[in-house]
XYZ file of C-alpha atoms in Angstrom:
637
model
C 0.000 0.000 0.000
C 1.547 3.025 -0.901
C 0.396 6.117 0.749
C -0.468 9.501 -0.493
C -1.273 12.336 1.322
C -2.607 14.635 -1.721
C -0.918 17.632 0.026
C -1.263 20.383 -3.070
C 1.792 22.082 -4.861
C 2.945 25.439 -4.694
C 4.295 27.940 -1.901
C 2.469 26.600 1.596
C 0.796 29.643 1.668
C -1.254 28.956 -1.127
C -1.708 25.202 -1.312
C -5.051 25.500 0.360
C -6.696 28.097 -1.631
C -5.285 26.866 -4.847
C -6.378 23.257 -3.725
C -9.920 24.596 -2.766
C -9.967 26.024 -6.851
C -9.013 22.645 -8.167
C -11.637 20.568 -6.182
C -14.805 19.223 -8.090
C -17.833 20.821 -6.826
C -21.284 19.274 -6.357
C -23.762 21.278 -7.837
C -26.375 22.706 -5.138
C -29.123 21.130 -6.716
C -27.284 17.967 -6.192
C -26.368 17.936 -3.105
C -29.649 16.858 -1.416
C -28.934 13.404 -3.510
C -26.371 12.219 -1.562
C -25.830 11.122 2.087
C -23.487 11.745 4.470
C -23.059 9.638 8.193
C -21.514 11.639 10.880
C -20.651 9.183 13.822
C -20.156 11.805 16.624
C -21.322 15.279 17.985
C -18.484 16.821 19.721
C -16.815 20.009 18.188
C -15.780 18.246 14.968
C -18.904 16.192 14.373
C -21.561 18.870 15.519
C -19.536 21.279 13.427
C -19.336 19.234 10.495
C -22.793 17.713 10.320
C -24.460 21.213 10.450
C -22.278 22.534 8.124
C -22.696 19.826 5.642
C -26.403 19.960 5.927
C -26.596 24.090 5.662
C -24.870 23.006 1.954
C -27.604 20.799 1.247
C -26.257 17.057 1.719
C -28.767 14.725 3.405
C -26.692 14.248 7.113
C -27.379 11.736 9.229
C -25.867 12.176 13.027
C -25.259 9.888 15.356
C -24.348 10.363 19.163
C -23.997 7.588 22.201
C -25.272 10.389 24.606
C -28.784 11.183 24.601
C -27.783 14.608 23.543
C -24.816 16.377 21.858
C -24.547 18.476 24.790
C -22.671 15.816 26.870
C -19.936 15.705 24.107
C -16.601 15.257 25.621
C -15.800 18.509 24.109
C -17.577 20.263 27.039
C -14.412 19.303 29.231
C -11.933 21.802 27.451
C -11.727 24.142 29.825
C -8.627 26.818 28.585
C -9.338 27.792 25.401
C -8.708 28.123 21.572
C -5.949 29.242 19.540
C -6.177 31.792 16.716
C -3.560 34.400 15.490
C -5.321 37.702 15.265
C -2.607 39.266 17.347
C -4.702 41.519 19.457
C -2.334 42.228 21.919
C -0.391 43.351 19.265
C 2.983 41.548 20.470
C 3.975 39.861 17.370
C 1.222 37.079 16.624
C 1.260 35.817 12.961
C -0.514 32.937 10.885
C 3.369 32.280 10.515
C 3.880 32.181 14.068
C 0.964 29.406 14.846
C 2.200 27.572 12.274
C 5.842 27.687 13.816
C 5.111 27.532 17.202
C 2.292 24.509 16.057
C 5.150 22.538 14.221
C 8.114 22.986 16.721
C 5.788 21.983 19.719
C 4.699 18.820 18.205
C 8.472 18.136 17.930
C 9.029 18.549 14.200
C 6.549 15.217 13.684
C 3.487 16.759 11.857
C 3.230 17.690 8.321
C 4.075 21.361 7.150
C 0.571 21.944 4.871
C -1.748 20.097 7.475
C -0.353 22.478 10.371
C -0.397 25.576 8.543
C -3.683 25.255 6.298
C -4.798 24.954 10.779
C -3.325 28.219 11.640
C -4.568 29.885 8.532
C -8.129 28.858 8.955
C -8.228 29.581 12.938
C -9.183 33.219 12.473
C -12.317 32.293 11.188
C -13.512 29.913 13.770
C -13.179 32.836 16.092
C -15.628 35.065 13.691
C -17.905 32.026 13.422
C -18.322 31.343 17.438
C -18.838 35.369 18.096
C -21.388 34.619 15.139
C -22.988 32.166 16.899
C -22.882 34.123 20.277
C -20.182 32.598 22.618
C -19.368 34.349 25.047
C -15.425 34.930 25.365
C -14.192 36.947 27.448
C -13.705 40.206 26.779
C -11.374 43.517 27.948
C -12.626 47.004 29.640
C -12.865 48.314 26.179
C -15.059 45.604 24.495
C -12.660 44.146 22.665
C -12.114 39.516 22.883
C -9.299 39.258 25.531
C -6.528 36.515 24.977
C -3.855 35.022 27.333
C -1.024 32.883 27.152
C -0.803 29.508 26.905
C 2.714 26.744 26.787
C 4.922 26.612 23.698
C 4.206 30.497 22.509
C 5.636 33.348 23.469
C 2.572 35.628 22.469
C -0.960 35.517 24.206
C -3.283 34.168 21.004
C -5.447 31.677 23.224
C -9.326 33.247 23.115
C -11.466 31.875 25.922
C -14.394 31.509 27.980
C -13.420 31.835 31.755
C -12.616 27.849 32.169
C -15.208 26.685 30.200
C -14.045 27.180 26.993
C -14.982 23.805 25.407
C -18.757 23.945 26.789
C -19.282 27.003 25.088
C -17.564 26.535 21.798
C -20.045 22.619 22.125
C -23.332 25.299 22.704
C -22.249 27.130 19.906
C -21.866 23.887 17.184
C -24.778 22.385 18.983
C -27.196 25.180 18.664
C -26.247 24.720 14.883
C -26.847 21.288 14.699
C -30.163 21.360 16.262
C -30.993 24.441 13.715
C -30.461 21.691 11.030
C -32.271 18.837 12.772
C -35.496 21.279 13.426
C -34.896 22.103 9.491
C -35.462 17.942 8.463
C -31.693 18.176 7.191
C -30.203 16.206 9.499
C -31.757 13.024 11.111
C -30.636 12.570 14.712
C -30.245 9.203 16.536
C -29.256 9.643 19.905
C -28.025 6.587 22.380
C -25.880 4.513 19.223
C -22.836 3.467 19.400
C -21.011 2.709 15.624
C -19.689 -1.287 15.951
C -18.868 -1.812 12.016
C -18.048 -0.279 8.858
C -19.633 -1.586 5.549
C -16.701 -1.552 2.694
C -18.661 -2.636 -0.521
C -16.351 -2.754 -3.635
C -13.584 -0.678 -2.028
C -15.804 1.952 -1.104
C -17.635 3.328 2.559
C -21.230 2.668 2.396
C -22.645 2.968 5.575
C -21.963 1.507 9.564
C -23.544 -0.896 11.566
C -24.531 0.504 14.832
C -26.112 -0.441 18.667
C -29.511 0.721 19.612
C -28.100 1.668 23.055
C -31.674 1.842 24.898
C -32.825 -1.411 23.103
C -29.896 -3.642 21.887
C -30.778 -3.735 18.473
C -28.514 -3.835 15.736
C -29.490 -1.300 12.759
C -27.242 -0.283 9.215
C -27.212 3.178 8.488
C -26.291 3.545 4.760
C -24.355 6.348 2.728
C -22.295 7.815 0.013
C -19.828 8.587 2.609
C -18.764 8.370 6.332
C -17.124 10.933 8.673
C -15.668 9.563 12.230
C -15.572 12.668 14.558
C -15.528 9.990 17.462
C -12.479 11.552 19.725
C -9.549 10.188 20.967
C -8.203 6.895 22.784
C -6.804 7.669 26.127
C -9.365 5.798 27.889
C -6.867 3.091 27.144
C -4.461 3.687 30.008
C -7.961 3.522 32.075
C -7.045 6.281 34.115
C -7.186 9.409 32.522
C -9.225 12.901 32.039
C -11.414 11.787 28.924
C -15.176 11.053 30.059
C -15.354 7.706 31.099
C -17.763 6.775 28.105
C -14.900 8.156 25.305
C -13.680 5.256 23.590
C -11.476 4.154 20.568
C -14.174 1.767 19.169
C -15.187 3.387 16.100
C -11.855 3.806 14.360
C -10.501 0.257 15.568
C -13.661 -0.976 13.737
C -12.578 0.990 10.580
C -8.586 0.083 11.119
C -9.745 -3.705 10.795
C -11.471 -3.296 8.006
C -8.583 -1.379 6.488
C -8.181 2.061 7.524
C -4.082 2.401 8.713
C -3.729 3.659 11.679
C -1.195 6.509 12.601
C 1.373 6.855 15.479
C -0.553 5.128 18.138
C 2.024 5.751 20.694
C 1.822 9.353 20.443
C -0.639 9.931 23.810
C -0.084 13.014 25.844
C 0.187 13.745 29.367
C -1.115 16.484 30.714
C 0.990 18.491 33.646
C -1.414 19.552 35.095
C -4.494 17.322 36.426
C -5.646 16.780 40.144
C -3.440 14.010 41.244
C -4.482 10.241 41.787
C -6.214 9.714 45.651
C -7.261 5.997 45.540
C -6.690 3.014 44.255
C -10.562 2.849 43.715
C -10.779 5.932 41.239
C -12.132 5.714 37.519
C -10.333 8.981 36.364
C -8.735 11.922 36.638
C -9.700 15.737 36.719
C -7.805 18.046 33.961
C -6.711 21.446 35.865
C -6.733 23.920 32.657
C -3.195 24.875 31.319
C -4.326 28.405 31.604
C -3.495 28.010 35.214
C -0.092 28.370 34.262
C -0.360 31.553 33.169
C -0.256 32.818 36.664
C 0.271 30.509 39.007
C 3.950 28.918 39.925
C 5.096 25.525 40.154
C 7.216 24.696 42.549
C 8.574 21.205 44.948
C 10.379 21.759 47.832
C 14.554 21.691 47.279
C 14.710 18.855 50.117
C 13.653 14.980 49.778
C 11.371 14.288 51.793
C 9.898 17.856 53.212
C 6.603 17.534 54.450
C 6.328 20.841 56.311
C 3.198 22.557 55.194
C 3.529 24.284 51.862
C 3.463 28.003 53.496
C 5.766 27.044 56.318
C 8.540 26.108 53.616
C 10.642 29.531 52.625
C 11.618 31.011 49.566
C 14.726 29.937 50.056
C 13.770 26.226 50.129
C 11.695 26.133 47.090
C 12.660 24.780 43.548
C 10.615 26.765 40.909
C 12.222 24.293 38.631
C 10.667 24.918 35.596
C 11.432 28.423 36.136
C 15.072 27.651 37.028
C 15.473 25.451 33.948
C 13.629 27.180 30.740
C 13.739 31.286 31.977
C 12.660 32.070 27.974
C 9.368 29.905 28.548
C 9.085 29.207 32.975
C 5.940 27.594 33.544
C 4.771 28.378 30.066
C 7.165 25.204 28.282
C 4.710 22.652 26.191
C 2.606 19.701 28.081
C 5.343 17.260 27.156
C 8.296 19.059 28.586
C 6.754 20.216 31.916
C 5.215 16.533 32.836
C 8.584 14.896 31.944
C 9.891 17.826 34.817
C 7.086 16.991 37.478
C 8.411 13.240 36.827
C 11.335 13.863 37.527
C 11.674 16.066 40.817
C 8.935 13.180 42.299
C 11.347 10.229 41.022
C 13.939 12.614 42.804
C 11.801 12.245 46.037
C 11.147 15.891 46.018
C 7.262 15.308 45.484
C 4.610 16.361 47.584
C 1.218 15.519 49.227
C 0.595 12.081 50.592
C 1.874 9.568 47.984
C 4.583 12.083 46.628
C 3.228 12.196 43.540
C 2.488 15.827 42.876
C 3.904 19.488 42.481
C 2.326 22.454 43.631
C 0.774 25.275 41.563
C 0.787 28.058 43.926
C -1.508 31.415 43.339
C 0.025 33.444 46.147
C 1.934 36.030 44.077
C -0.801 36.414 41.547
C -2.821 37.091 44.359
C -0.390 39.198 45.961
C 0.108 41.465 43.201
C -3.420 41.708 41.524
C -5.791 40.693 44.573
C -7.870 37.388 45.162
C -10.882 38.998 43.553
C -8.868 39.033 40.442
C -7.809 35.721 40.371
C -11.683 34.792 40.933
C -12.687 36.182 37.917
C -10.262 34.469 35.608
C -10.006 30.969 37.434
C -13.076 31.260 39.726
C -14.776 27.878 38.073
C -11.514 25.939 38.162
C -10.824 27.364 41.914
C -14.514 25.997 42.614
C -14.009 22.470 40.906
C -10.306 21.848 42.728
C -12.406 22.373 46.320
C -15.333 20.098 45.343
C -12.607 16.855 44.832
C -10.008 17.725 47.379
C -12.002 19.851 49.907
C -8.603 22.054 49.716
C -9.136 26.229 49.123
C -6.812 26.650 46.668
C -6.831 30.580 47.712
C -5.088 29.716 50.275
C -2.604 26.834 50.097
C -1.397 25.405 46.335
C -2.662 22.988 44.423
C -1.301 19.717 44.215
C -1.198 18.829 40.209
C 0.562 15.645 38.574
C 0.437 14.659 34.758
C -2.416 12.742 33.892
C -2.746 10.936 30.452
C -5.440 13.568 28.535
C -5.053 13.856 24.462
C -3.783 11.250 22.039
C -2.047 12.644 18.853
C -2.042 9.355 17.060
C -5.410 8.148 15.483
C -6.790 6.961 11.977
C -4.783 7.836 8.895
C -5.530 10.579 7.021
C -4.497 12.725 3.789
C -4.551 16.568 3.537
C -8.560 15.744 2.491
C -8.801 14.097 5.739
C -9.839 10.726 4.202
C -8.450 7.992 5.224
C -6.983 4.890 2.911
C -10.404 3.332 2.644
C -12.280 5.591 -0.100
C -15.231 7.472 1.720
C -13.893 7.276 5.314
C -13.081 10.656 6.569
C -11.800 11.014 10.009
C -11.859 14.206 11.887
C -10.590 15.789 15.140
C -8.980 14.313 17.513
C -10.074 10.613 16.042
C -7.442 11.510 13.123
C -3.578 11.609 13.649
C -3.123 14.989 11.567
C -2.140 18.070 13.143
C -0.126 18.023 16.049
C 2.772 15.542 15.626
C 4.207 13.895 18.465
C 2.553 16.751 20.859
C -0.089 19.179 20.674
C -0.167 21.910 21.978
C -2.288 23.555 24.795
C -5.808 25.556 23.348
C -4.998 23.094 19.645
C -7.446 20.587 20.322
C -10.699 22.934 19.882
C -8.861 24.471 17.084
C -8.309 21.718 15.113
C -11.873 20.229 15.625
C -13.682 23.078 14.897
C -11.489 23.664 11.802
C -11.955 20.174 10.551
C -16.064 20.794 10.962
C -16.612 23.822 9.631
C -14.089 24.949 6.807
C -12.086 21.637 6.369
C -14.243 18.793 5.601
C -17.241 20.574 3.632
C -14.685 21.535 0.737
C -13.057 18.227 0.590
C -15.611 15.963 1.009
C -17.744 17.405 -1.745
C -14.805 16.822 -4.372
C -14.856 12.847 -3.565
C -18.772 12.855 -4.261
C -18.294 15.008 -7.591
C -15.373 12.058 -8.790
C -17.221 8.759 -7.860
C -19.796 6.777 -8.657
C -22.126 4.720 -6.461
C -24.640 1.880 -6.868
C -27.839 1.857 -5.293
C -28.068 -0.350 -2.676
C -30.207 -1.006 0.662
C -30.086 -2.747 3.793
C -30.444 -5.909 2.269
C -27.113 -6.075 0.822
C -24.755 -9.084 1.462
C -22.375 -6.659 3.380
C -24.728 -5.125 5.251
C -25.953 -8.400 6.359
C -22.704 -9.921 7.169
C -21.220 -6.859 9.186
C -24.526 -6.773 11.126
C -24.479 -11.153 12.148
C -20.833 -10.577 12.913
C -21.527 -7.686 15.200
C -24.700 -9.986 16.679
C -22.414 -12.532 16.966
C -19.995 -10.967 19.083
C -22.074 -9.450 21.090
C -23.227 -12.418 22.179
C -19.722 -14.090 22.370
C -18.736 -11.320 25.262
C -22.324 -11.830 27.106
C -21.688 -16.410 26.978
C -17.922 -16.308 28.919
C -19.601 -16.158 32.278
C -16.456 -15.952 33.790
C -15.382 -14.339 37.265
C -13.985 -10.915 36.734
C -15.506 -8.031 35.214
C -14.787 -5.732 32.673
C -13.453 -2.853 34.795
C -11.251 -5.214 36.600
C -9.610 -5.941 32.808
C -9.639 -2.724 32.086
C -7.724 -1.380 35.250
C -5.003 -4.025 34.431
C -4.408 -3.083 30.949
C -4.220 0.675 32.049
C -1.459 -0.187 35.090
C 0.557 -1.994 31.959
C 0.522 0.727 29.889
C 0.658 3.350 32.476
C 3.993 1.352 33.994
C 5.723 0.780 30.207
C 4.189 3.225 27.680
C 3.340 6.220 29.931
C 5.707 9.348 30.707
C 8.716 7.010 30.200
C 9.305 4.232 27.942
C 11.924 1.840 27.225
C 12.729 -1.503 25.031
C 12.999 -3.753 28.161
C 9.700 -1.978 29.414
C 8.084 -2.087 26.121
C 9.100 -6.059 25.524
C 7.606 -7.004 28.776
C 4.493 -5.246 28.267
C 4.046 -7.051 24.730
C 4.274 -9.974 26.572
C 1.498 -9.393 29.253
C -1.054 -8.090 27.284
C -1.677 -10.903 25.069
C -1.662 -12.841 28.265
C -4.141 -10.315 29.600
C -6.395 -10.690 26.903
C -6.808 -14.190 26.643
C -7.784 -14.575 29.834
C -10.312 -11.480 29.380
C -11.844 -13.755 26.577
C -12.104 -16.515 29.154
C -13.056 -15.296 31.955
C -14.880 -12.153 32.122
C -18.144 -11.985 33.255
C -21.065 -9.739 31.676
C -24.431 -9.884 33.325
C -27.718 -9.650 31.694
C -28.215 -10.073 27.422
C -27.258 -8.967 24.360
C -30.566 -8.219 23.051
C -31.423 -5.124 25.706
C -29.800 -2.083 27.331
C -26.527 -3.071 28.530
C -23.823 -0.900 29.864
C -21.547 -3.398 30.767
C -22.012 -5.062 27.312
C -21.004 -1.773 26.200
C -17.818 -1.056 28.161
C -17.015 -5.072 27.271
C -16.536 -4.357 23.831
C -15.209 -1.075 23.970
C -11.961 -2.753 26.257
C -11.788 -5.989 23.744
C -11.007 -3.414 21.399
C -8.622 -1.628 23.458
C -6.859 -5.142 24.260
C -5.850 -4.905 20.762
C -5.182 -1.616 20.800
C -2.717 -1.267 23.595
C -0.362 -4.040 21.931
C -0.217 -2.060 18.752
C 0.499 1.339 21.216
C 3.152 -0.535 22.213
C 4.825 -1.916 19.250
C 4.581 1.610 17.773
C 6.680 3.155 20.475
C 9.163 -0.150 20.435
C 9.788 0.344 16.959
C 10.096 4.211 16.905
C 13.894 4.216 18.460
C 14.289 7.817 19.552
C 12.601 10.473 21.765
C 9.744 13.188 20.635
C 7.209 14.931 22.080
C 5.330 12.755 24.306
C 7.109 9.787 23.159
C 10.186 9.654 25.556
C 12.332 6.478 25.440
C 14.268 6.996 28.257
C 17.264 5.148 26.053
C 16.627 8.027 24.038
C 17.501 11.819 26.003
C 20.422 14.404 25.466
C 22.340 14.961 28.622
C 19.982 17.842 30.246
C 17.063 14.993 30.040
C 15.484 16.736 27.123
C 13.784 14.340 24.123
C 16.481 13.421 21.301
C 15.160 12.929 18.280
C 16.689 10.637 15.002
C 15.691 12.795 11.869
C 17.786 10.619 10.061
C 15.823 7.327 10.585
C 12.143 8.372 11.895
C 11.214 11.387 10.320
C 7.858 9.834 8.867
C 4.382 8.925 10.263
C 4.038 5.271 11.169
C 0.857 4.293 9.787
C 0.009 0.270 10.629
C -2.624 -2.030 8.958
C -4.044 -4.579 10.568
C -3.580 -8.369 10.282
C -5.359 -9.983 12.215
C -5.998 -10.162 15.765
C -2.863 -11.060 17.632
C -0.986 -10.692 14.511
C 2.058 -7.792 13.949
C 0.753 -5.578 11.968
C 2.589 -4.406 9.115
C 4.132 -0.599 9.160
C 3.708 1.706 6.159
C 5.624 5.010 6.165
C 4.992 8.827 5.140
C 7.728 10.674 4.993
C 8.170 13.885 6.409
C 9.744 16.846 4.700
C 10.302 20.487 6.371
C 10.742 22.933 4.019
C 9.709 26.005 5.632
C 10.489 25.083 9.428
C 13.846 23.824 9.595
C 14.098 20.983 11.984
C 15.952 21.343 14.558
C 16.768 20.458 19.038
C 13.960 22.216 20.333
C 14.669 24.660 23.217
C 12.446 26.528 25.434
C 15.182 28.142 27.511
């Protein structure tokens, strides 16, 4: 399979609009004959559906929530990137792109990243359009602050609740279309198959979540806007119903999948309290605009964080990267908090956590101040520890939070089964081996509304496709195989149950393919979780039928899928022998601990297809080229 990611000729500042000009158009008057699925309504599938269906395609939407509203998108709390350059301090569509392209550690490509900075303006005109409310200065005018890996303040946001308001925003224009009879909504389904007929995407095969039927949905073409995997590691700050099934459905029937290993920890979540927990709480990055992080510069101090001196305090982020402090990218300031707890220097109970202290901020601009950026966040810290972060620090540790790797996809966002378009976080696109902080809403919200309703109109214009229905052999056969394993995971009747699986696989990848990874680590881990998952198909236990409502037939299949998963997470990052982003192979560091890359050998996107359960899969490369932003060691000193 050889791949091709269509990226357009010409000077990178004009591939997209010349591209745009050379795609085939559907003429409006035909665009009500075909049909689009969107499996999804966070950001990118809210965003996309309505768009699609304000052109005139017939949309179909699917969600697993009764409602869009509980997207997981609603949990971005910082904000969303765009370079208008209000502040006037140097901000650039250039800049983005470089900042965008040097975060994720040289590992994206150029004309994905930039066509994403040069679009982000206008997802900022279309939200104000749509009436979120961002925050604004004295004068009227959208405020913007800081955020790690840039030097300028581009981030727009919505106190803490960024994400929730950009989601009321792309819902309230998804339910304009669904009031319209443009797009048919199914809430409570859950996408279990793809339906491939004659090399082409046809439709899905999909859970009635309140009934446990299996229905087909057919189409001309199919967008995944499903989110990311990092459920995986079970612990982690995605909801606890996000889930990688929908594109490891489509990556066994022959989407590739890109750099799996690529996950991201976040610095900056609420720190683990119990082994009984089901996941973490993210602590927006935008906290780290003014408050400092800091361990004590003795093992072992347990004094009371206000009882310990200047003096005695390690700003260490500070002390190592003055250019950036506490403003260095997600990857560079958990690998830091790591380290000072590996040191012993960590604090709180298990010595797992740093502090992120708010006493000079508060000192020099009052508490009230601090309220009215943070207030929300302040509020949500106190209703999980019971601590007043007012007072004494917070107590933050990295968390696992965003996964760059996902399905395959070229500059179209389509992914190597004709049809299949991936967008969002489900894709592997934008950010390389790192995104950075206020990206994720960007790129979503890009992909939805000024992305995807070009591109996918220029595959409709240049195929053709043969009526078919429900009844069709492929149809049939995805729906008795999804029937029949269904009822495979309900007949074990074994002894443990599926969260009990589930917290094992996350400790093994958590232990081996979390902050730091290394071959012997990585070996080992191949080696349990086969083990693991034959005895998951052996003895786990699901109560009740597959022919009802069923949550824990539900969370069974989603963590047989992430069985599979996890091995090829962890082949990925044995393979890819050198350090970027938030890949760090600990074999694999210069001599201040920072990630070293190998240009030489793995300057391409891994992108797998699958061979069979159990079987290695078999690695197909796209090589990366910078032409415009030389790599290079990145430094944030």
């Amino acid at each position: 399979m050889e791949l091709n990611s269509k990226i357009p000729e010409g000077p990178i500042e004009k591939k997209w609009d010349n591209h745009r000009f050379a795609m085939k158009l559907v003429n409006p008057a035909n665009k009500r004959k075909y049909h689009i699925i969107v499996v999804g309504t966070g950001l990118a599938g809210a965003s996309a559906a309505a768009s699609l269906a304000e052109l005139g395609y017939q949309v179909t939407s699917l969600c697993y929530h009764e409602s869009p509203r509980r997207a997981h998108s609603i949990a971005a709390q910082g904000g969303i990137n765009a370079p208008k350059n209000y502040k006037n301090d140097g901000d650039s569509v250039w800049r983005l792109f470089y900042d965008t392209v040097k975060g994720g550690d040289f590992r994206a490509r150029e004309a994905n990243v930039y066509r994403l900075a040069q679009v982000s303006g206008s997802i900022i005109d279309q939200c104000v359009a749509q009436g979120v409310p961002f925050a604004r200065e004295y004068g009227g005018l959208l405020d913007n602050r800081s955020f790690g890996g840039a030097q300028v303040s581009r981030t727009f946001y919505a106190r803490g609740q960024t994400g929730q308001q950009l989601l009321l925003g792309a819902y309230s224009a998804l339910e304009r279309q669904i009031s319209k009879g443009t797009v048919k909504f199914y809430d409570r389904r859950e996408m279990l198959d793809l339906v491939v007929i004659d090399g082409q995407t046809r439709g899905i095969i999909a859970r009635n979540l309140r009934d446990g039927s299996i229905e087909a949905y057919i189409a001309d073409a199919v967008i995944l806007a499903t989110g990311g995997y990092g459920n995986v590691f079970y612990l982690s700050t995605n909801a606890k119903a996000s889930n990688a099934t929908a594109i490891w459905r489509a990556h066994k029937r022959g989407a590739l999948f890109g750099n799996p290993c690529y996950t991201q920890i976040h610095p900056t979540c609420i720190p683990v309290a119990s082994d009984y927990q089901s996941k973490l709480t993210l602590m927006s990055e935008s906290l780290r605009n003014d408050g400092r992080i800091w361990v004590p510069k003795k093992v072992g101090d347990k004094r009371n964080p206000r009882e310990i001196p200047e003096e005695e305090r390690d700003y260490y982020l500070e002390r190592r990267y003055p250019s950036f402090g506490n403003l260095v990218p997600r990857d560079v300031a958990s690998r830091n908090a790591k380290a000072v707890c590996d040191e012993g220097r960590g604090v709180g109970e298990t010595g797992l956590a740093v502090y992120l202290d708010f006493a000079d901020a508060i000192k020099r601009n009052s508490k009230a101040w601090v309220e009215e950026k943070y207030g929300n966040l302040f509020d949500m810290y106190h209703e999980i520890t019971n601590e007043n972060a007012y007072e004494t620090p917070m107590r933050i540790f990295p968390a696992v939070h965003y996964t760059m790797g996902g399905l395959w996809v070229d500059y179209n966002l389509m992914t190597t089964i004709p049809g299949l378009y991936v967008l969002g976080e489900a894709n592997f696109s934008d950010h390389g081996a790192n995104r950075l902080g206020a990206s994720a809403l960007m790129q979503g919200l890009a992909d939805g509304y000024f992305v995807i309703p070009y591109t996918i109109g220029d595959y409709l214009a240049s195929s053709k496709f043969q009526q078919i229905t429900s009844d069709h052999p492929s149809f049939s056969d995805a729906k008795r195989d999804v029937e029949q394993a269904n009822e495979k995971l309900v007949s074990i009747r074994g002894n443990k149950t599926v969260d009990e699986f589930h917290k094992e696989l996350g400790k093994i990848l958590w232990d081996y393919c979390g902050m730091g990874r290394n071959a012997d680590g990585l070996k080992k881990a191949l080696e349990m979780i086969p083990k693991l998952r034959d005895e998951f198909w052996k003895n786990l236990r699901v109560p009740g039928s597959s022919k009802s409502m069923n949550p824990e037939l539900e969370k069974a299949g989603r963590v047989a899928d992430y069985m599979e998963l996890a091995e090829l997470i962890c082949a990925d990052a044995l393979h890819r022998e050198e350090s970027c982003g938030g890949h760090f192979r600990e074999e694999y560091q210069t001599e201040e601990g920072e990630a070293k890359r190998n240009d030489e050998k793995f300057s391409y996107v891994a992108a797998w297809q699958f061979n069979g359960v159990g079987q290695p899969e078999t690695l197909h490369k796209e090589s990366l080229t910078f032409e415009y932003v030389k790599q290079a060691q990145r430094s944030y000193k």
